[in-house]
Short mmCIF file of C-alpha atoms in Angstrom, two decimals:
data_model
loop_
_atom_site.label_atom_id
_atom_site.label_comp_id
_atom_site.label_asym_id
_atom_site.label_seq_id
_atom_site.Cartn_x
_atom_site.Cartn_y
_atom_site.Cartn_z
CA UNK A 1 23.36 21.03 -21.19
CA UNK A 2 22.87 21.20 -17.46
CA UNK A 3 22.70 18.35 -15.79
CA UNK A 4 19.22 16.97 -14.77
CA UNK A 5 17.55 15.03 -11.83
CA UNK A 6 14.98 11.82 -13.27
CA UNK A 7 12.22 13.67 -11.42
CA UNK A 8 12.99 17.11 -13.90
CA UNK A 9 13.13 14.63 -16.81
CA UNK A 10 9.64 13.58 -16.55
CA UNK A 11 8.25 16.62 -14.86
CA UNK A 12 10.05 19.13 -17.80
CA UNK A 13 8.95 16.66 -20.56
CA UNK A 14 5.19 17.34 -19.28
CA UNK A 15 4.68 20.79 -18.54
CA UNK A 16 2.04 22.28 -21.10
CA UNK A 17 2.69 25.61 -19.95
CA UNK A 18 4.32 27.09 -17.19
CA UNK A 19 2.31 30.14 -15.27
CA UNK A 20 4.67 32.63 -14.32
CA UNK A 21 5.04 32.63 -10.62
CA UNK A 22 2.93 29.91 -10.11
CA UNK A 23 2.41 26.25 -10.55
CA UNK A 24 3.28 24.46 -14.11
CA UNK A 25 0.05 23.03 -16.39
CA UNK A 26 0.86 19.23 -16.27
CA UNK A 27 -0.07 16.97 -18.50
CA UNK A 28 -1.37 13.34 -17.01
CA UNK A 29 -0.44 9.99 -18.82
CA UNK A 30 -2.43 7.55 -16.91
CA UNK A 31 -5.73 8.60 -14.47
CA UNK A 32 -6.11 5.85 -12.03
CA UNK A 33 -9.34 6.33 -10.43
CA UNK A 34 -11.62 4.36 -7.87
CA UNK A 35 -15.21 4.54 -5.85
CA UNK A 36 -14.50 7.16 -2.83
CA UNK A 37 -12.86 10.08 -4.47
CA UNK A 38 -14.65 10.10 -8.09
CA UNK A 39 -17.78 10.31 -7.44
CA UNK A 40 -18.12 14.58 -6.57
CA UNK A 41 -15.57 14.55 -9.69
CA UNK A 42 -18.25 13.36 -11.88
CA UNK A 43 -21.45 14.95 -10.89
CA UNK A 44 -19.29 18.34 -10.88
CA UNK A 45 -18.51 17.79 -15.08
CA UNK A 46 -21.82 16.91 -14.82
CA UNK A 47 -22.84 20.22 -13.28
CA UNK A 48 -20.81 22.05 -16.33
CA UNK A 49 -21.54 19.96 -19.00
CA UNK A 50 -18.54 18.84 -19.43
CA UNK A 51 -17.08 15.45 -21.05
CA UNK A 52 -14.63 13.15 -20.16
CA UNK A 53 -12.03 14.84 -22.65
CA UNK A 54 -9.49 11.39 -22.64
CA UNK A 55 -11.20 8.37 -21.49
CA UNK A 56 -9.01 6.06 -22.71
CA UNK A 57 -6.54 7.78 -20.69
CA UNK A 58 -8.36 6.96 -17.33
CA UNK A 59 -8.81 3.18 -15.60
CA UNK A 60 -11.30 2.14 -12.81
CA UNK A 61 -11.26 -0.19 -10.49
CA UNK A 62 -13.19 -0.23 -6.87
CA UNK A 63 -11.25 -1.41 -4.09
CA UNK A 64 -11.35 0.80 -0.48
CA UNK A 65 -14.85 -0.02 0.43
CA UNK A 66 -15.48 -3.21 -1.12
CA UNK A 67 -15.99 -6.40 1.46
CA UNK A 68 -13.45 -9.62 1.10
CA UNK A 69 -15.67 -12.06 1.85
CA UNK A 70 -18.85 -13.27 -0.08
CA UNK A 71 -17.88 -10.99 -2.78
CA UNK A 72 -20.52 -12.77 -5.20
CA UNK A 73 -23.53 -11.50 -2.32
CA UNK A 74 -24.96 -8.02 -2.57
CA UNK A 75 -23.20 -5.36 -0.40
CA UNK A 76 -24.69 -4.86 2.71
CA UNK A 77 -23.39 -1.11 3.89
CA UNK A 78 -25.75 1.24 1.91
CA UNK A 79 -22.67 3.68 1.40
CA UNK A 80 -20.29 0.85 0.19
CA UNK A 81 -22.78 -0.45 -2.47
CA UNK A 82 -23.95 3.34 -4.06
CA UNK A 83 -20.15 4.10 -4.40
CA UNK A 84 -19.01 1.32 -6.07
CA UNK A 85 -22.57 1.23 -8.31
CA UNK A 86 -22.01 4.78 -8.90
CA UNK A 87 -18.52 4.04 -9.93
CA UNK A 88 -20.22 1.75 -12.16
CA UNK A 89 -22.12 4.04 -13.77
CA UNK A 90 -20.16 6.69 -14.34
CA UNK A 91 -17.42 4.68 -15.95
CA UNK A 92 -20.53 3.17 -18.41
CA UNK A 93 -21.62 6.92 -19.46
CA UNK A 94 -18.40 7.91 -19.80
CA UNK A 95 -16.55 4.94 -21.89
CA UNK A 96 -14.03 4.03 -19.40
CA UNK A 97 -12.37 0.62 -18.50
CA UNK A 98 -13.65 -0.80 -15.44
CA UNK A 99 -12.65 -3.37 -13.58
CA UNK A 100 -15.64 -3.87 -11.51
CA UNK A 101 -16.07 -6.01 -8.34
CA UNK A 102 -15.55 -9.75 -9.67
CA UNK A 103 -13.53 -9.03 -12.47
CA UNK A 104 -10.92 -11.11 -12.98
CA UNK A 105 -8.33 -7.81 -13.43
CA UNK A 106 -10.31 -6.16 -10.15
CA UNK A 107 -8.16 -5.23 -6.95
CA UNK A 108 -6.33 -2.29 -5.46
CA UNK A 109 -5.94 0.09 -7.65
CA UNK A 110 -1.99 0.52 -7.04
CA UNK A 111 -1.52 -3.08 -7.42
CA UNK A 112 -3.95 -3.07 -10.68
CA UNK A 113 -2.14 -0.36 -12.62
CA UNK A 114 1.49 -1.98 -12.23
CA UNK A 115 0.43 -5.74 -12.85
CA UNK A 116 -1.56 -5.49 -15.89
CA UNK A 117 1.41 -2.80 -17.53
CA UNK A 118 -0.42 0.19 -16.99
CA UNK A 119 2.19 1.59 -15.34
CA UNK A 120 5.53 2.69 -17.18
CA UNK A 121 8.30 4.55 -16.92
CA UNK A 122 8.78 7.88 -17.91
CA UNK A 123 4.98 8.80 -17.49
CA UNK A 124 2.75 11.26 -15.19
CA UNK A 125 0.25 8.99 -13.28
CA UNK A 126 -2.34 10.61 -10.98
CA UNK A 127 -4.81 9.65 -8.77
CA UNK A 128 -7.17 10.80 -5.67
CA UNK A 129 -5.84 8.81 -3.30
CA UNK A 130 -2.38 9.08 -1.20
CA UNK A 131 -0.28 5.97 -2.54
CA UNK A 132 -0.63 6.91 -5.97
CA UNK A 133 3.34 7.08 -5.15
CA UNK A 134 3.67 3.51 -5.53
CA UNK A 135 3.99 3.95 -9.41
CA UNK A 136 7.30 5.46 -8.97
CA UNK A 137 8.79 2.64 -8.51
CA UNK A 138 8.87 2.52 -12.40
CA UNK A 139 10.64 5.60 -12.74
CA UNK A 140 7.30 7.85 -13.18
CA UNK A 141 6.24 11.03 -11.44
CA UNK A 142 3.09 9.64 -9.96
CA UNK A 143 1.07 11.70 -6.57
CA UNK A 144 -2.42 11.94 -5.06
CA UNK A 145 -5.11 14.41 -6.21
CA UNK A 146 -8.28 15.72 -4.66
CA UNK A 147 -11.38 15.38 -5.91
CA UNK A 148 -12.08 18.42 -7.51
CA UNK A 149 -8.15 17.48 -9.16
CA UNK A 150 -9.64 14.42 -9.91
CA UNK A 151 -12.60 16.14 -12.29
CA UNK A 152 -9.68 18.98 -13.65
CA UNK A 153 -8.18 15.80 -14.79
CA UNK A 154 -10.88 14.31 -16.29
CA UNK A 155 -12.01 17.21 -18.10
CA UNK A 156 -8.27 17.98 -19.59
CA UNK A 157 -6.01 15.50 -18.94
CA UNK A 158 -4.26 17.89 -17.30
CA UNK A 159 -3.35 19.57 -13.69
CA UNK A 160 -2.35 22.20 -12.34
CA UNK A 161 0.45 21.55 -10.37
CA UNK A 162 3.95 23.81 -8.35
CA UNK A 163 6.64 21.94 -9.10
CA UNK A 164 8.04 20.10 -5.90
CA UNK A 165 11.59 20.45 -4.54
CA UNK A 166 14.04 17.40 -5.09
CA UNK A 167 15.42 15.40 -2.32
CA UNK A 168 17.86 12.33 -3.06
CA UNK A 169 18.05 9.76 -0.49
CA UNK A 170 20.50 6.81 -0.83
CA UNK A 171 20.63 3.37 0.67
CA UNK A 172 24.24 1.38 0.04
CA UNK A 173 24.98 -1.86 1.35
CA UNK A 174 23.08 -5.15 1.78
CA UNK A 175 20.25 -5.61 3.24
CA UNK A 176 20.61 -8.32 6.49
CA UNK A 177 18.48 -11.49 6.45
CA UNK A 178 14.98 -10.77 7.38
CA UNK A 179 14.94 -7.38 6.67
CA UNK A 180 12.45 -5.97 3.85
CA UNK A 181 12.04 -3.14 1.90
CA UNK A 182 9.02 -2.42 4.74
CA UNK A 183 11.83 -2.43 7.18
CA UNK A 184 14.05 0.17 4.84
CA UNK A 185 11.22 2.31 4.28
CA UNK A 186 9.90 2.63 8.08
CA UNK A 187 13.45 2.99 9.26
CA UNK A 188 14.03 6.28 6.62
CA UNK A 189 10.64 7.18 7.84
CA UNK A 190 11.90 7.00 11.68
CA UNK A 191 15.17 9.15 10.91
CA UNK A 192 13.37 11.97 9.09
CA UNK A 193 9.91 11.88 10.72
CA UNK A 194 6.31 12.41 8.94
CA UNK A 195 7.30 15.76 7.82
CA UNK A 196 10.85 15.46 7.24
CA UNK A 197 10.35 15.39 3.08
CA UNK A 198 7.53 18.05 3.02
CA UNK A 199 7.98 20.13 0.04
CA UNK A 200 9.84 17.22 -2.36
CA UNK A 201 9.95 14.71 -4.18
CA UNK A 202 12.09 12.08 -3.73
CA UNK A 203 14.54 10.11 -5.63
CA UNK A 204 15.85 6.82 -3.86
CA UNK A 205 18.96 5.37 -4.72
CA UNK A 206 22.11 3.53 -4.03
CA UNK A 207 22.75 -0.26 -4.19
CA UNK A 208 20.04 -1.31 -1.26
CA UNK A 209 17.37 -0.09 -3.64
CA UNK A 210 19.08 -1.32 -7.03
CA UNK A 211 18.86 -4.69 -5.43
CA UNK A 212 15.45 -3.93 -4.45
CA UNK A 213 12.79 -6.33 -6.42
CA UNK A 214 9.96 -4.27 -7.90
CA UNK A 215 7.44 -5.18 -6.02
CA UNK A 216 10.21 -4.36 -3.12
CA UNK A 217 10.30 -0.96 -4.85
CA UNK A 218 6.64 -0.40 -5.35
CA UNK A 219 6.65 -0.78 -1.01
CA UNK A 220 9.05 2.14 -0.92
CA UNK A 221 8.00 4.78 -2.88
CA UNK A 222 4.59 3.66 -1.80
CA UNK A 223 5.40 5.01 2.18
CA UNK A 224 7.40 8.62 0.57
CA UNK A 225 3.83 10.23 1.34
CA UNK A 226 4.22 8.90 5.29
CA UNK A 227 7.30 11.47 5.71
CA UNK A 228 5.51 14.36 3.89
CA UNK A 229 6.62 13.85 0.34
CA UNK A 230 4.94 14.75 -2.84
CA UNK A 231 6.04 11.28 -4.21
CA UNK A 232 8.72 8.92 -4.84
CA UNK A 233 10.45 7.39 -7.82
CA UNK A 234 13.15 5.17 -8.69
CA UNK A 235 15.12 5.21 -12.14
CA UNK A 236 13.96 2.45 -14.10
CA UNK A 237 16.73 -0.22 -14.76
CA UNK A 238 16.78 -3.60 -16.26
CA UNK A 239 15.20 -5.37 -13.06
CA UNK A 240 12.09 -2.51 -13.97
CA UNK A 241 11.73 -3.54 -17.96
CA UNK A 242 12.12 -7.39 -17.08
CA UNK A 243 9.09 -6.62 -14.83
CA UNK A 244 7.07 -4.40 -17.23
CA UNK A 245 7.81 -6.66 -20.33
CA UNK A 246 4.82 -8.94 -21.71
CA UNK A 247 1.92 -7.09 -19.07
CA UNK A 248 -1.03 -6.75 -21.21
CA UNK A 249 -0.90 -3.32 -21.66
CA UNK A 250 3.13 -2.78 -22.50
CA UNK A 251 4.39 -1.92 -25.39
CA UNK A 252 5.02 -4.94 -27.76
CA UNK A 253 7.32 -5.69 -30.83
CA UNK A 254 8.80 -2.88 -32.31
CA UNK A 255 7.30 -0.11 -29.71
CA UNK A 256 8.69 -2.48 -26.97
CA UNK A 257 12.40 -1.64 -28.50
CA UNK A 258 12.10 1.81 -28.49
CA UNK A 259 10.29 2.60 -25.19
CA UNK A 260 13.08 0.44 -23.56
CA UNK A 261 15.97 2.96 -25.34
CA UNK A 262 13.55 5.94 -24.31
CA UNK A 263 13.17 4.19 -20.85
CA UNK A 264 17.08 3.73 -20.71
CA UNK A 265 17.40 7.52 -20.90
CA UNK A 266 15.17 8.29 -17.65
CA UNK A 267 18.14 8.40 -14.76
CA UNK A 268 19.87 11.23 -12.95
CA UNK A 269 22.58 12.86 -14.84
CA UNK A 270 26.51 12.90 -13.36
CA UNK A 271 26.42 16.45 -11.24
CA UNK A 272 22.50 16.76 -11.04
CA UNK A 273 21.57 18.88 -7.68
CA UNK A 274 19.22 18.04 -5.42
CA UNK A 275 17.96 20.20 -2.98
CA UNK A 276 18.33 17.64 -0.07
CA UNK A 277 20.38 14.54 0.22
CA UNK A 278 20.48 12.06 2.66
CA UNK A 279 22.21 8.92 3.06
CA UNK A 280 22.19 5.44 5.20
CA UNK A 281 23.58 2.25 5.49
CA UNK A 282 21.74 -0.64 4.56
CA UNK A 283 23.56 -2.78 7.22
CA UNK A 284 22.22 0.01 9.78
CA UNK A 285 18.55 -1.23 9.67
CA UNK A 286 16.91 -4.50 11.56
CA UNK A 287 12.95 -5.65 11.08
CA UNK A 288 11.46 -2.56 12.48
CA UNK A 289 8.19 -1.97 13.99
CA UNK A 290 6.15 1.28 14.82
CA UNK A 291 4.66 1.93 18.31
CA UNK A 292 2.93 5.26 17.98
CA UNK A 293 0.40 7.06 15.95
CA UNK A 294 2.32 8.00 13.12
CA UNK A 295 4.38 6.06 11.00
CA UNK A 296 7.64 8.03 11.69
CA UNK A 297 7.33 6.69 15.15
CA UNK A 298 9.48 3.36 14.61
CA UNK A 299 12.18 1.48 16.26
CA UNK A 300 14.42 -2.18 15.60
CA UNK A 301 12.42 -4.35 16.58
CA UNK A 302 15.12 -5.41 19.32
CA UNK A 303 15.06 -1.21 20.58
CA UNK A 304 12.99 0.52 23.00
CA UNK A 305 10.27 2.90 22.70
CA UNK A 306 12.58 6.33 23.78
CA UNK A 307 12.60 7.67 27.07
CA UNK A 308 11.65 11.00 28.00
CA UNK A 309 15.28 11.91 28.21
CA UNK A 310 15.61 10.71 24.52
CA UNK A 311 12.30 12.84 23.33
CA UNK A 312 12.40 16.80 22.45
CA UNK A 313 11.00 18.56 25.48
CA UNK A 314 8.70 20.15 23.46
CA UNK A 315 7.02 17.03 21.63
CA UNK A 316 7.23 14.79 24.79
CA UNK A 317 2.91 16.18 25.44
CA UNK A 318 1.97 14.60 21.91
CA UNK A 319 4.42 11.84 22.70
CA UNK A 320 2.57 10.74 25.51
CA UNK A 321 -0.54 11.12 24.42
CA UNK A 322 0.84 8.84 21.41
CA UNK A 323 1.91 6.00 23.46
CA UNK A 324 -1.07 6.36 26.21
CA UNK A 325 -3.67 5.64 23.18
CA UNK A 326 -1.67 2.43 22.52
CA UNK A 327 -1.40 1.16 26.00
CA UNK A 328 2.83 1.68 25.63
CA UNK A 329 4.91 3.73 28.37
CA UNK A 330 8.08 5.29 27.52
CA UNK A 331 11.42 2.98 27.49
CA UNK A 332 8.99 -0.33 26.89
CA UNK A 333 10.92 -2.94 24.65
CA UNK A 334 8.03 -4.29 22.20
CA UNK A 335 9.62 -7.68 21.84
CA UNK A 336 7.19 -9.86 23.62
CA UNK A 337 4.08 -7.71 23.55
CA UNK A 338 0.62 -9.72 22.96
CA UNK A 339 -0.59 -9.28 19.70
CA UNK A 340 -4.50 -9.82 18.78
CA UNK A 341 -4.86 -9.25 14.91
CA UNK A 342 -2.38 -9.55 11.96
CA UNK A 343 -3.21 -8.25 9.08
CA UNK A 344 -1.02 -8.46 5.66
CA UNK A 345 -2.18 -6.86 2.50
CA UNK A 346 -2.86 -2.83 1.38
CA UNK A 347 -1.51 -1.49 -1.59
CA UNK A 348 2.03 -1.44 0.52
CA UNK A 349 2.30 -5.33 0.92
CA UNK A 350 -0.27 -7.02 -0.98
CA UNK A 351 1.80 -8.65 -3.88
CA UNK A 352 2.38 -11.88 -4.63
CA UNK A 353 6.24 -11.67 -3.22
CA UNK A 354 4.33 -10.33 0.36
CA UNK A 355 2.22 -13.82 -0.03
CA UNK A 356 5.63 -15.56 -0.53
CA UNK A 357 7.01 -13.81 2.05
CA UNK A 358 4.59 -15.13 4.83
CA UNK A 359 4.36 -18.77 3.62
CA UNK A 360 7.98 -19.11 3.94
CA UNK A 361 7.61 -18.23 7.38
CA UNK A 362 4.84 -19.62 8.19
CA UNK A 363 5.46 -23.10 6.81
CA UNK A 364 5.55 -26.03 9.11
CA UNK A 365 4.50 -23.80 12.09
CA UNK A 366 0.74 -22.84 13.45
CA UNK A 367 -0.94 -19.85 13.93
CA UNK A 368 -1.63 -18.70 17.33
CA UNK A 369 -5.14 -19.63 18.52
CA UNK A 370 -4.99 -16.08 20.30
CA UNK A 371 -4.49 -14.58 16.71
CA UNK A 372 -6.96 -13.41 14.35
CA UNK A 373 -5.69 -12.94 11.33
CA UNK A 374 -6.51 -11.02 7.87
CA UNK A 375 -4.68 -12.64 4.72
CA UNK A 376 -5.87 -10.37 1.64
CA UNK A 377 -4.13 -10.21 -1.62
CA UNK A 378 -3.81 -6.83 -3.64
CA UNK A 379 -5.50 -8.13 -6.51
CA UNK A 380 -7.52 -11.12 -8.08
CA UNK A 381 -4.32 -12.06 -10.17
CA UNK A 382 -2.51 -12.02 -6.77
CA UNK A 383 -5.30 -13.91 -5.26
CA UNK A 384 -5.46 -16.58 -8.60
CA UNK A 385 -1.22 -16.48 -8.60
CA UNK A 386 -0.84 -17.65 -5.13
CA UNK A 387 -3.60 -20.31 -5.69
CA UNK A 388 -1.40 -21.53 -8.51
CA UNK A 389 1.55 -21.88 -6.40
CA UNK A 390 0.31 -23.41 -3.72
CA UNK A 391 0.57 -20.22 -1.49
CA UNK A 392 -3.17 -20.72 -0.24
CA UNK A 393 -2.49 -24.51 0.95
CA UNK A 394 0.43 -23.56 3.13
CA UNK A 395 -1.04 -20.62 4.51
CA UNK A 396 -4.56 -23.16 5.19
CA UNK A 397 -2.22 -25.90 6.45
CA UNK A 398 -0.94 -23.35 8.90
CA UNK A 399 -4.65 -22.06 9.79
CA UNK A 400 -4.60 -19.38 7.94
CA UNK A 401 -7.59 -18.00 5.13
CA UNK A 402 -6.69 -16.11 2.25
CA UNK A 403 -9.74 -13.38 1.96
CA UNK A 404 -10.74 -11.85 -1.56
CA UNK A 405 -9.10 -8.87 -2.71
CA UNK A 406 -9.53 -5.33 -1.58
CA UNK A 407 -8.51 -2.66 0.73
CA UNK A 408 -9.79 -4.19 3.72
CA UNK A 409 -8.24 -3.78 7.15
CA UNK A 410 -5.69 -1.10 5.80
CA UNK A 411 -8.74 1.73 6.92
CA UNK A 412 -12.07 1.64 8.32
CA UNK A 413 -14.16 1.96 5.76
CA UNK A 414 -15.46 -1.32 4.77
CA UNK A 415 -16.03 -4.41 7.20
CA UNK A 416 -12.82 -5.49 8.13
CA UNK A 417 -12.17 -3.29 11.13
CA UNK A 418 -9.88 -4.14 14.64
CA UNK A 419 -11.79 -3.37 17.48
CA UNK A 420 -11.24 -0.71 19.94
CA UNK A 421 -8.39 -1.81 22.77
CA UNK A 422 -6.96 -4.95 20.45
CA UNK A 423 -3.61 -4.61 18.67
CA UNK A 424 -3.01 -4.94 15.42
CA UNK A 425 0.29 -5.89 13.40
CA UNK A 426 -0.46 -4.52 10.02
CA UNK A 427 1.81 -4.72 6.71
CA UNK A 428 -0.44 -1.20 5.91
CA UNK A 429 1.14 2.07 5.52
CA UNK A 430 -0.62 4.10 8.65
CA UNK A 431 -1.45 3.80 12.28
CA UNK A 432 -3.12 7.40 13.12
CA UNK A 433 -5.78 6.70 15.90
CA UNK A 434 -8.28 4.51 14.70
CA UNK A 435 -6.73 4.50 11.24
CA UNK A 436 -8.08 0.43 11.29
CA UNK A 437 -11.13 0.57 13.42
CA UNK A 438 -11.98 3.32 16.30
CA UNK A 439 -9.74 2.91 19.32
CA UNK A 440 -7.64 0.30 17.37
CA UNK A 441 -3.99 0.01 18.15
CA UNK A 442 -1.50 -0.01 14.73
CA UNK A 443 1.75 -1.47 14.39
CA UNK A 444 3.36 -1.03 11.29
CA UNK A 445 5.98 -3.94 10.22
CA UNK A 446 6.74 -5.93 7.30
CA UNK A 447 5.06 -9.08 6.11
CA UNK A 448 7.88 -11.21 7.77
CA UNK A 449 7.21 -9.38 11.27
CA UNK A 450 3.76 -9.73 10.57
CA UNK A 451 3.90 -13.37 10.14
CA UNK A 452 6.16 -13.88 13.06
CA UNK A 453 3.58 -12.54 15.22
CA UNK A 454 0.73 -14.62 13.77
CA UNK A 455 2.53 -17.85 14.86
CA UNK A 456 4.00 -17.05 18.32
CA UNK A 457 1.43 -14.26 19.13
CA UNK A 458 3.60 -12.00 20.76
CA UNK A 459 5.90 -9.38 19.00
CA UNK A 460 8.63 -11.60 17.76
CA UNK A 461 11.85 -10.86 15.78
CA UNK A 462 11.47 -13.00 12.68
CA UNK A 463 14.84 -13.60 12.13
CA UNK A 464 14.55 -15.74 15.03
CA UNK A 465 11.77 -17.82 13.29
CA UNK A 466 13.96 -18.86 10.38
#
């Protein structure tokens, strides 16, 4: 037999039917769906009279517009509210699991889906939102839908979908101290640029991302969309099932056994061709930090923004304009620069390890009275976990406030927004103009950068901090 990627594994082991000379009939495993991008899904079966064909099939959970703070009080923003009680609704008529604002399981929906053991390896996992590529971490072909995907999903459990090209990029080496998987992702992100993986898929291997926790994992594959990619995944190994064993909804007994020998199964074969490969050096990258508009736009945190002479001639216009919207100039070292917000959560780095991550660093020290910052974990488990071990005091000791769960400052659409003018150092996974707030000013960076800032309130390298 010819040897085959992980990504053709899953993808061939789906395919309903393929259309000849055009895209494959998918079939979808899990449907992860939440308040913004359902509810046009819904009316429109509606509209046809059609039925949720699979609802056991599809989880809810609301998360980008609701408010983390005084989650118990009605929602003020009229738009907010008739989402999420639309959501609601829907998810009642239809028989769907729901985990509504206040539920104990409620919270982002790509930190929902891998905690409780919804997500596994070896399936198809869809839905309408970008990071749905975080669930390849797992060693599943998971991407972002559109609405009206969103109700061809719903209807069929199915999608039609061309099948994506393969790209392969490899990380060997050790990661230094201080350095994240945030840091490995935004400095692949920086070589290839936002559209350097348009078109594939990607596979990520080599020792760096074996060594890789999951939640580590789940950061990388969640930022393959920021560099044009359909998704990312990583074959499953035995840091994966240690991870995926006893969630509520993995298999158990018996079932457990055999998934694990199917799971086992799910890697690239010896001689499988990809249509791209890249490779770095682990040792290569340093905390980085982003000082554009786009998240390919990234340097060490001890480099300079480029210099004209170091910028194409014909992307030095956009460059500009870039680095004039964030109040940079070209050659500027960002070590030092004042920092006004911090914010760490988002479905990139709102896990309990992120939480750990910032304690340690934060532990002993003092926020900056010039700092505001934004503490909000993925999930209520996250929120209840770091409660439990004594995450919350440390962070409260240092003058910090642990928020309720949600989106929150990752986009502007609920009440946590940076005003126009301040800068932000965000753990988030994009810094387009006004991405956070109009006129706000993003800078991507892990939650260890992110932390360092907090505390000195200036763009400091956190290795320095230790």
């Amino acid at each position: 037999m010819e040897p085959k990627t992980l990504f053709d594994k899953v993808w061939d082991a789906h395919v309903v039917e393929k259309i000849d000379g055009g895209p494959s009939v998918l079939y979808i495993d899990k449907h992860l769906i939440h308040e913004v991008t359902s509810p046009q899904a819904f009316a429109g079966l509606e509209a046809r009279g059609l039925k949720v064909f699979r609802p056991e099939k599809t989880v809810a959970t609301p998360d980008h517009n609701i408010p983390t703070v005084n989650q118990h009080l009605k929602i003020e923003d009229d738009l907010s509210r008739n989402q999420i009680e639309t959501l609601t609704a829907n998810c009642k008529k239809n028989d769907i699991t729901l985990y509504g604002l206040n539920h104990p399981k409620n919270g982002i929906v790509h930190v929902v889906g891998p905690e409780l053991g919804h997500t596994q390896p070896g399936m198809t996992m869809v839905c309408g939102d970008s990071h749905t590529s975080t669930h390849g971490a797992f060693g599943a072909v998971a991407f972002g839908i559109g609405t009206s995907e969103v109700e061809m999903v719903l209807a069929t459990q199915c999608i039609l979908q061309p099948k994506p090209k393969k790209m392969r990029i490899t990380i060997d080496g050790e990661l230094q101290k201080g350095v994240t998987a945030k840091d490995l992702t935004l400095y692949v992100i920086a070589q290839l640029g936002t559209g350097g993986a348009t078109g594939y898929f990607v596979e990520y291997a080599g020792s760096a991302v074996r060594n890789l926790t999951m939640e580590g994992r789940m950061t990388v594959c969640n930022m393959s969309i920021e560099m044009g990619a359909r998704g990312g995944m990583i074959a499953p190994d035995e840091t994966t099932f240690e991870y995926v064993k006893g969630r509520e909804f993995a298999p158990k007994g018996e079932d457990w056994d055999k998934a694990v020998a199917k799971w086992k199964e799910l890697k690239s074969d010896e001689g499988a061709v990809f249509d791209k490969e890249y490779t770095y050096k682990a040792e290569d990258i340093e905390p980085m930090l982003t000082y554009g508009t786009n998240p390919g736009m990234g340097t060490g945190i001890s480099g300079n923004i480029p210099t004209a002479d170091e910028v194409e001639a014909s992307e030095l216009p956009t460059f500009k304009k870039s680095l004039e919207y964030m109040g940079f100039g070209l050659g500027d070292k960002l070590l030092g620069k004042k920092v006004d917000y911090v914010f760490v959560g988002s479905c990139t780095n709102g896990r309990i390890e992120d939480l750990r991550m910032l304690a340690s660093l934060v532990k002993g020290k003092k926020k900056a009275d010039s700092v505001i910052a934004w503490i909000v974990p993925g999930s209520k488990q996250v929120e209840k976990q770091a409660q439990e071990e004594g995450l919350v005091e440390v962070l409260e000791e240092a003058g910090f406030e642990l928020r309720q769960p949600g989106c929150s400052a990752c986009l502007a659409m609920n009440d946590d927004k940076i005003p126009a003018g301040k800068y932000s150092v965000s753990t988030s996974n994009r810094n387009f103009e006004g991405r956070q707030g109009p006129g706000s000013r993003t800078l991507l960076a892990s939650p260890l950068t992110a932390a360092a800032a907090a505390v000195t309130g200036v763009i400091t390298d956190p290795r320095e901090l230790f």
